[in-house]
Amino acid sequence: MRSIRGKYKATYAPMGDLLTYRALPTREVGYIDPFLFLNHHGPQEYGPFNQGLPFGPHPHRGFETLTYILAGDITHRDTGGGNSVIKEGGIQWMTAGRGLIHAEVSSEEFKEKGGAVEVIQIWLNLPAKLKMTAPNYTGLQKEEIPELAMDGGKVSVRLISGAFNGTSGPVPSLTDIHMTSLHFKKGGVLIFAVAADRNILFYVVNGRLNVNGQTAGTHTLVEFDDDGEDIRVEAAEDSVVIFGHGRPYNENIVAHGPFVMNSQTEIMQAMRDYQTGKMGIWTEG
């Protein structure tokens, strides 16, 4: 079995009235290459006539974003032509690449009626050779995501990219990153292997589990060593886990706000390109 290097509680970092827990980066762990950032928003309840999610137009360059909509919805629009409303159970995968501007806000229906909100966003780094790739956006509703029943139905694997148990996910990752969400009923067991040269992202959204002999509960990021392949997870109660893995790039990382590049010079160029409209011009509507 892989050893566990550490377990880290997400840091409470609210954004206005939006409950937010940050699992990456924290004081204990900066990033797990190629996974740069994980924010867990909610869960919380919004009343009628609310302002919705606060993620208005902003730029990105040099990485990809993967957003899980666990409750509520997200209206996405970007200067590359992406446009969708993804509802509960769906995901959004955006390759920022050489740069674009996008907004992630609640739908007009949600802002009028209110309801539950829970969203997780992950930043997936791109290697130097792909930093300036063309932007792309994929939005998938829950019914478009393959769901694999394991352990007699006690475990459900919702597969987004890569392969699991012979099934391939619907999003073709540029960098062979494998991403899923794992949904456990109490007592459910999942045993699988991840090649030792791949880093693992394992975040407990809610619940309590035994992971390779150690307990991990709600808002916990589990970091593994690269000394083995086997992972065994058993749920002590109903639980949800964000799980993924990818090969590290072992490249220099320079981040400034919404830009992640390999040098400070590239960051300065990204800022200039955004200011001069090379990432697109945002128009309302």
Short mmCIF file of C-alpha atoms in Angstrom, two decimals:
data_model
loop_
_atom_site.label_atom_id
_atom_site.label_comp_id
_atom_site.label_asym_id
_atom_site.label_seq_id
_atom_site.Cartn_x
_atom_site.Cartn_y
_atom_site.Cartn_z
CA MET A 1 0.00 0.00 0.00
CA ARG A 2 1.03 3.60 -0.51
CA SER A 3 2.06 5.36 2.68
CA ILE A 4 0.23 8.52 3.73
CA ARG A 5 2.62 11.48 3.90
CA GLY A 6 0.15 13.79 5.61
CA LYS A 7 -3.45 14.74 6.28
CA TYR A 8 -4.39 18.42 6.17
CA LYS A 9 -7.58 20.21 7.17
CA ALA A 10 -8.81 22.77 4.66
CA THR A 11 -8.48 26.38 5.81
CA TYR A 12 -11.65 28.41 6.34
CA ALA A 13 -11.44 31.32 3.90
CA PRO A 14 -14.91 32.84 3.26
CA MET A 15 -15.47 35.00 0.19
CA GLY A 16 -18.07 37.56 1.23
CA ASP A 17 -21.17 35.61 2.20
CA LEU A 18 -19.91 32.45 0.44
CA LEU A 19 -18.58 29.79 2.81
CA THR A 20 -15.22 28.62 1.47
CA TYR A 21 -12.66 26.07 2.64
CA ARG A 22 -9.27 26.04 0.88
CA ALA A 23 -7.50 22.67 0.73
CA LEU A 24 -4.73 23.84 -1.63
CA PRO A 25 -2.63 25.85 -1.04
CA THR A 26 -2.35 26.01 2.77
CA ARG A 27 0.49 26.60 5.22
CA GLU A 28 0.99 22.82 5.42
CA VAL A 29 1.05 22.03 1.70
CA GLY A 30 1.59 24.35 -1.26
CA TYR A 31 0.59 22.09 -4.13
CA ILE A 32 0.68 18.45 -5.22
CA ASP A 33 2.12 18.63 -8.74
CA PRO A 34 0.19 18.93 -11.10
CA PHE A 35 -2.68 19.90 -8.72
CA LEU A 36 -2.32 23.56 -7.78
CA PHE A 37 -5.46 24.73 -6.02
CA LEU A 38 -8.67 23.41 -4.46
CA ASN A 39 -11.47 25.58 -3.10
CA HIS A 40 -14.57 24.06 -1.52
CA HIS A 41 -17.51 26.48 -1.52
CA GLY A 42 -20.50 25.70 0.71
CA PRO A 43 -22.54 23.77 1.47
CA GLN A 44 -24.99 26.52 2.35
CA GLU A 45 -28.51 27.66 1.61
CA TYR A 46 -29.32 30.84 -0.31
CA GLY A 47 -32.69 32.51 0.10
CA PRO A 48 -34.86 33.95 -2.68
CA PHE A 49 -33.63 37.05 -4.53
CA ASN A 50 -29.96 36.44 -3.71
CA GLN A 51 -26.82 37.67 -5.49
CA GLY A 52 -25.59 34.17 -6.27
CA LEU A 53 -21.97 33.16 -6.78
CA PRO A 54 -19.49 36.08 -6.84
CA PHE A 55 -17.21 34.95 -9.68
CA GLY A 56 -17.73 37.66 -12.27
CA PRO A 57 -15.47 38.20 -15.31
CA HIS A 58 -11.80 37.45 -14.66
CA PRO A 59 -8.86 36.17 -16.75
CA HIS A 60 -6.78 32.97 -16.60
CA ARG A 61 -3.66 31.74 -18.37
CA GLY A 62 -1.41 28.70 -18.07
CA PHE A 63 -3.63 26.06 -16.48
CA GLU A 64 -7.02 24.32 -16.50
CA THR A 65 -9.97 24.57 -14.13
CA LEU A 66 -12.23 21.68 -13.15
CA THR A 67 -15.42 22.65 -11.32
CA TYR A 68 -17.75 20.19 -9.61
CA ILE A 69 -21.31 21.47 -9.07
CA LEU A 70 -22.43 19.39 -6.07
CA ALA A 71 -25.50 21.54 -5.40
CA GLY A 72 -27.05 24.53 -7.13
CA ASP A 73 -25.95 25.56 -10.61
CA ILE A 74 -23.33 27.60 -12.48
CA THR A 75 -23.78 29.76 -15.55
CA HIS A 76 -20.48 29.80 -17.43
CA ARG A 77 -19.48 32.18 -20.21
CA ASP A 78 -16.03 32.92 -21.65
CA THR A 79 -14.35 34.90 -24.41
CA GLY A 80 -13.47 31.68 -26.20
CA GLY A 81 -17.14 30.99 -26.93
CA GLY A 82 -17.99 28.70 -24.01
CA ASN A 83 -21.54 29.18 -22.71
CA SER A 84 -23.66 26.87 -20.55
CA VAL A 85 -25.72 26.42 -17.40
CA ILE A 86 -24.55 23.32 -15.54
CA LYS A 87 -26.78 21.97 -12.79
CA GLU A 88 -26.30 19.79 -9.72
CA GLY A 89 -24.10 16.76 -10.34
CA GLY A 90 -22.43 18.22 -13.43
CA ILE A 91 -18.92 19.52 -14.07
CA GLN A 92 -17.13 22.21 -16.04
CA TRP A 93 -13.62 21.68 -17.46
CA MET A 94 -11.96 24.76 -18.92
CA THR A 95 -8.53 24.87 -20.54
CA ALA A 96 -7.38 28.47 -20.15
CA GLY A 97 -4.16 27.81 -22.06
CA ARG A 98 -2.88 31.03 -23.66
CA GLY A 99 -5.65 32.97 -21.96
CA LEU A 100 -9.30 33.96 -21.82
CA ILE A 101 -11.78 35.79 -19.64
CA HIS A 102 -14.66 33.92 -18.05
CA ALA A 103 -17.42 34.28 -15.49
CA GLU A 104 -18.98 31.64 -13.25
CA VAL A 105 -22.19 32.91 -11.68
CA SER A 106 -25.53 31.52 -10.54
CA SER A 107 -28.38 31.29 -13.02
CA GLU A 108 -31.15 33.88 -13.00
CA GLU A 109 -33.54 31.16 -11.83
CA PHE A 110 -31.33 30.34 -8.86
CA LYS A 111 -30.93 34.00 -7.90
CA GLU A 112 -34.69 34.40 -7.95
CA LYS A 113 -35.65 31.20 -6.12
CA GLY A 114 -32.59 30.40 -4.00
CA GLY A 115 -31.53 26.94 -2.87
CA ALA A 116 -28.53 24.89 -1.81
CA VAL A 117 -25.02 25.69 -3.09
CA GLU A 118 -21.91 23.51 -2.99
CA VAL A 119 -19.09 23.84 -5.52
CA ILE A 120 -15.51 22.58 -5.71
CA GLN A 121 -12.97 24.12 -8.06
CA ILE A 122 -9.57 22.63 -8.82
CA TRP A 123 -6.72 24.20 -10.79
CA LEU A 124 -4.79 21.70 -12.92
CA ASN A 125 -1.37 22.92 -14.03
CA LEU A 126 -0.27 22.76 -17.66
CA PRO A 127 3.35 21.91 -18.55
CA ALA A 128 5.49 24.58 -20.23
CA LYS A 129 4.91 23.10 -23.68
CA LEU A 130 1.12 23.53 -23.28
CA LYS A 131 0.91 26.84 -21.41
CA MET A 132 -0.04 28.67 -24.61
CA THR A 133 -2.38 26.03 -26.04
CA ALA A 134 -5.74 27.14 -27.47
CA PRO A 135 -8.48 27.68 -24.87
CA ASN A 136 -11.30 25.14 -24.65
CA TYR A 137 -14.41 24.56 -22.55
CA THR A 138 -16.49 21.46 -21.79
CA GLY A 139 -19.64 21.49 -19.67
CA LEU A 140 -21.28 18.19 -18.72
CA GLN A 141 -24.57 17.59 -16.94
CA LYS A 142 -24.83 14.76 -14.40
CA GLU A 143 -26.42 12.38 -16.91
CA GLU A 144 -23.46 12.83 -19.29
CA ILE A 145 -20.95 11.54 -16.73
CA PRO A 146 -20.40 7.75 -16.60
CA GLU A 147 -21.24 6.26 -13.21
CA LEU A 148 -19.70 2.94 -12.22
CA ALA A 149 -21.30 0.89 -9.43
CA MET A 150 -18.77 -0.92 -7.22
CA ASP A 151 -18.96 -3.10 -4.11
CA GLY A 152 -22.53 -4.19 -4.76
CA GLY A 153 -23.70 -0.61 -5.26
CA LYS A 154 -22.19 0.73 -2.01
CA VAL A 155 -19.66 2.76 -4.00
CA SER A 156 -20.29 4.91 -7.07
CA VAL A 157 -17.41 6.20 -9.23
CA ARG A 158 -18.35 9.19 -11.41
CA LEU A 159 -15.68 9.25 -14.08
CA ILE A 160 -14.67 12.55 -15.72
CA SER A 161 -11.29 11.96 -17.38
CA GLY A 162 -8.89 9.06 -17.77
CA ALA A 163 -10.00 5.47 -17.23
CA PHE A 164 -11.32 3.44 -14.32
CA ASN A 165 -12.08 -0.26 -14.34
CA GLY A 166 -12.04 -0.37 -18.14
CA THR A 167 -14.30 2.66 -18.67
CA SER A 168 -13.04 5.96 -20.11
CA GLY A 169 -14.22 9.38 -19.00
CA PRO A 170 -15.86 11.85 -21.42
CA VAL A 171 -13.22 14.61 -21.08
CA PRO A 172 -9.99 13.96 -23.04
CA SER A 173 -7.26 15.37 -20.78
CA LEU A 174 -4.36 17.03 -22.59
CA THR A 175 -2.00 15.77 -19.88
CA ASP A 176 -3.47 12.37 -18.99
CA ILE A 177 -4.89 13.57 -15.70
CA HIS A 178 -7.48 11.16 -14.32
CA MET A 179 -10.35 12.77 -12.40
CA THR A 180 -13.39 11.26 -10.66
CA SER A 181 -15.68 11.77 -7.72
CA LEU A 182 -16.24 8.81 -5.36
CA HIS A 183 -19.56 8.39 -3.55
CA PHE A 184 -19.66 5.92 -0.65
CA LYS A 185 -22.49 4.47 1.36
CA LYS A 186 -21.59 3.47 4.92
CA GLY A 187 -19.50 0.29 4.82
CA GLY A 188 -18.59 0.63 1.14
CA VAL A 189 -15.07 -0.48 0.20
CA LEU A 190 -13.04 0.52 -2.86
CA ILE A 191 -9.63 -1.00 -3.63
CA PHE A 192 -7.57 0.16 -6.61
CA ALA A 193 -4.02 0.88 -7.73
CA VAL A 194 -2.31 4.05 -8.96
CA ALA A 195 1.12 3.83 -10.56
CA ALA A 196 3.85 4.99 -8.18
CA ASP A 197 5.06 7.68 -10.60
CA ARG A 198 1.71 9.50 -10.44
CA ASN A 199 0.72 12.00 -7.74
CA ILE A 200 -2.70 11.64 -6.13
CA LEU A 201 -5.34 14.24 -5.26
CA PHE A 202 -7.60 12.87 -2.51
CA TYR A 203 -9.99 15.32 -0.83
CA VAL A 204 -12.80 14.31 1.52
CA VAL A 205 -15.78 16.54 0.71
CA ASN A 206 -17.85 15.09 3.53
CA GLY A 207 -18.11 11.97 5.68
CA ARG A 208 -15.49 9.80 7.36
CA LEU A 209 -13.34 7.07 5.82
CA ASN A 210 -10.45 4.74 6.55
CA VAL A 211 -7.75 5.33 3.93
CA ASN A 212 -4.81 2.91 3.92
CA GLY A 213 -5.21 2.43 7.65
CA GLN A 214 -5.78 6.06 8.65
CA THR A 215 -8.99 8.00 9.32
CA ALA A 216 -9.87 11.03 7.20
CA GLY A 217 -12.99 13.15 7.63
CA THR A 218 -14.78 16.14 6.13
CA HIS A 219 -12.55 18.87 4.62
CA THR A 220 -9.41 16.70 4.77
CA LEU A 221 -6.77 16.53 2.04
CA VAL A 222 -4.80 13.28 2.11
CA GLU A 223 -1.27 13.36 0.62
CA PHE A 224 0.36 10.08 -0.39
CA ASP A 225 4.00 9.08 -0.77
CA ASP A 226 5.21 7.47 -3.99
CA ASP A 227 6.31 4.22 -2.30
CA GLY A 228 3.56 1.94 -3.56
CA GLU A 229 0.47 1.61 -5.72
CA ASP A 230 -2.43 0.16 -3.73
CA ILE A 231 -5.17 2.30 -2.18
CA ARG A 232 -7.89 0.90 0.08
CA VAL A 233 -10.79 3.09 1.15
CA GLU A 234 -13.60 2.02 3.49
CA ALA A 235 -16.43 4.35 4.47
CA ALA A 236 -17.28 4.65 8.17
CA GLU A 237 -20.29 6.72 7.11
CA ASP A 238 -21.80 8.04 3.89
CA SER A 239 -18.99 10.01 2.22
CA VAL A 240 -17.95 11.87 -0.93
CA VAL A 241 -14.35 12.14 -2.17
CA ILE A 242 -12.75 14.11 -5.00
CA PHE A 243 -10.10 11.79 -6.40
CA GLY A 244 -7.60 12.21 -9.21
CA HIS A 245 -4.03 11.47 -10.22
CA GLY A 246 -1.45 12.66 -12.73
CA ARG A 247 2.26 12.64 -13.45
CA PRO A 248 4.18 15.58 -11.98
CA TYR A 249 5.87 17.98 -14.40
CA ASN A 250 8.69 18.93 -12.02
CA GLU A 251 8.83 22.40 -13.57
CA ASN A 252 9.25 25.82 -12.02
CA ILE A 253 5.91 27.35 -11.01
CA VAL A 254 5.37 31.12 -10.85
CA ALA A 255 1.84 32.20 -9.97
CA HIS A 256 0.34 35.66 -9.78
CA GLY A 257 -3.41 35.83 -9.14
CA PRO A 258 -5.17 34.19 -12.11
CA PHE A 259 -1.96 33.43 -14.07
CA VAL A 260 0.29 30.37 -13.57
CA MET A 261 3.46 30.27 -15.67
CA ASN A 262 7.11 29.13 -15.42
CA SER A 263 8.83 32.52 -15.00
CA GLN A 264 8.20 36.04 -13.78
CA THR A 265 8.78 37.30 -17.33
CA GLU A 266 5.90 35.14 -18.56
CA ILE A 267 3.69 36.49 -15.77
CA MET A 268 4.44 40.07 -16.81
CA GLN A 269 3.62 39.17 -20.41
CA ALA A 270 0.32 37.61 -19.32
CA MET A 271 -0.62 40.82 -17.51
CA ARG A 272 0.19 42.90 -20.59
CA ASP A 273 -1.72 40.56 -22.87
CA TYR A 274 -4.78 40.74 -20.62
CA GLN A 275 -4.63 44.54 -20.44
CA THR A 276 -4.30 44.89 -24.21
CA GLY A 277 -7.23 42.58 -24.99
CA LYS A 278 -5.30 39.55 -26.24
CA MET A 279 -7.35 37.29 -23.95
CA GLY A 280 -10.56 38.65 -25.43
CA ILE A 281 -12.81 41.62 -24.71
CA TRP A 282 -15.62 41.05 -22.22
CA THR A 283 -19.05 42.26 -23.23
CA GLU A 284 -22.14 42.03 -21.04
CA GLY A 285 -25.13 40.04 -22.18
#
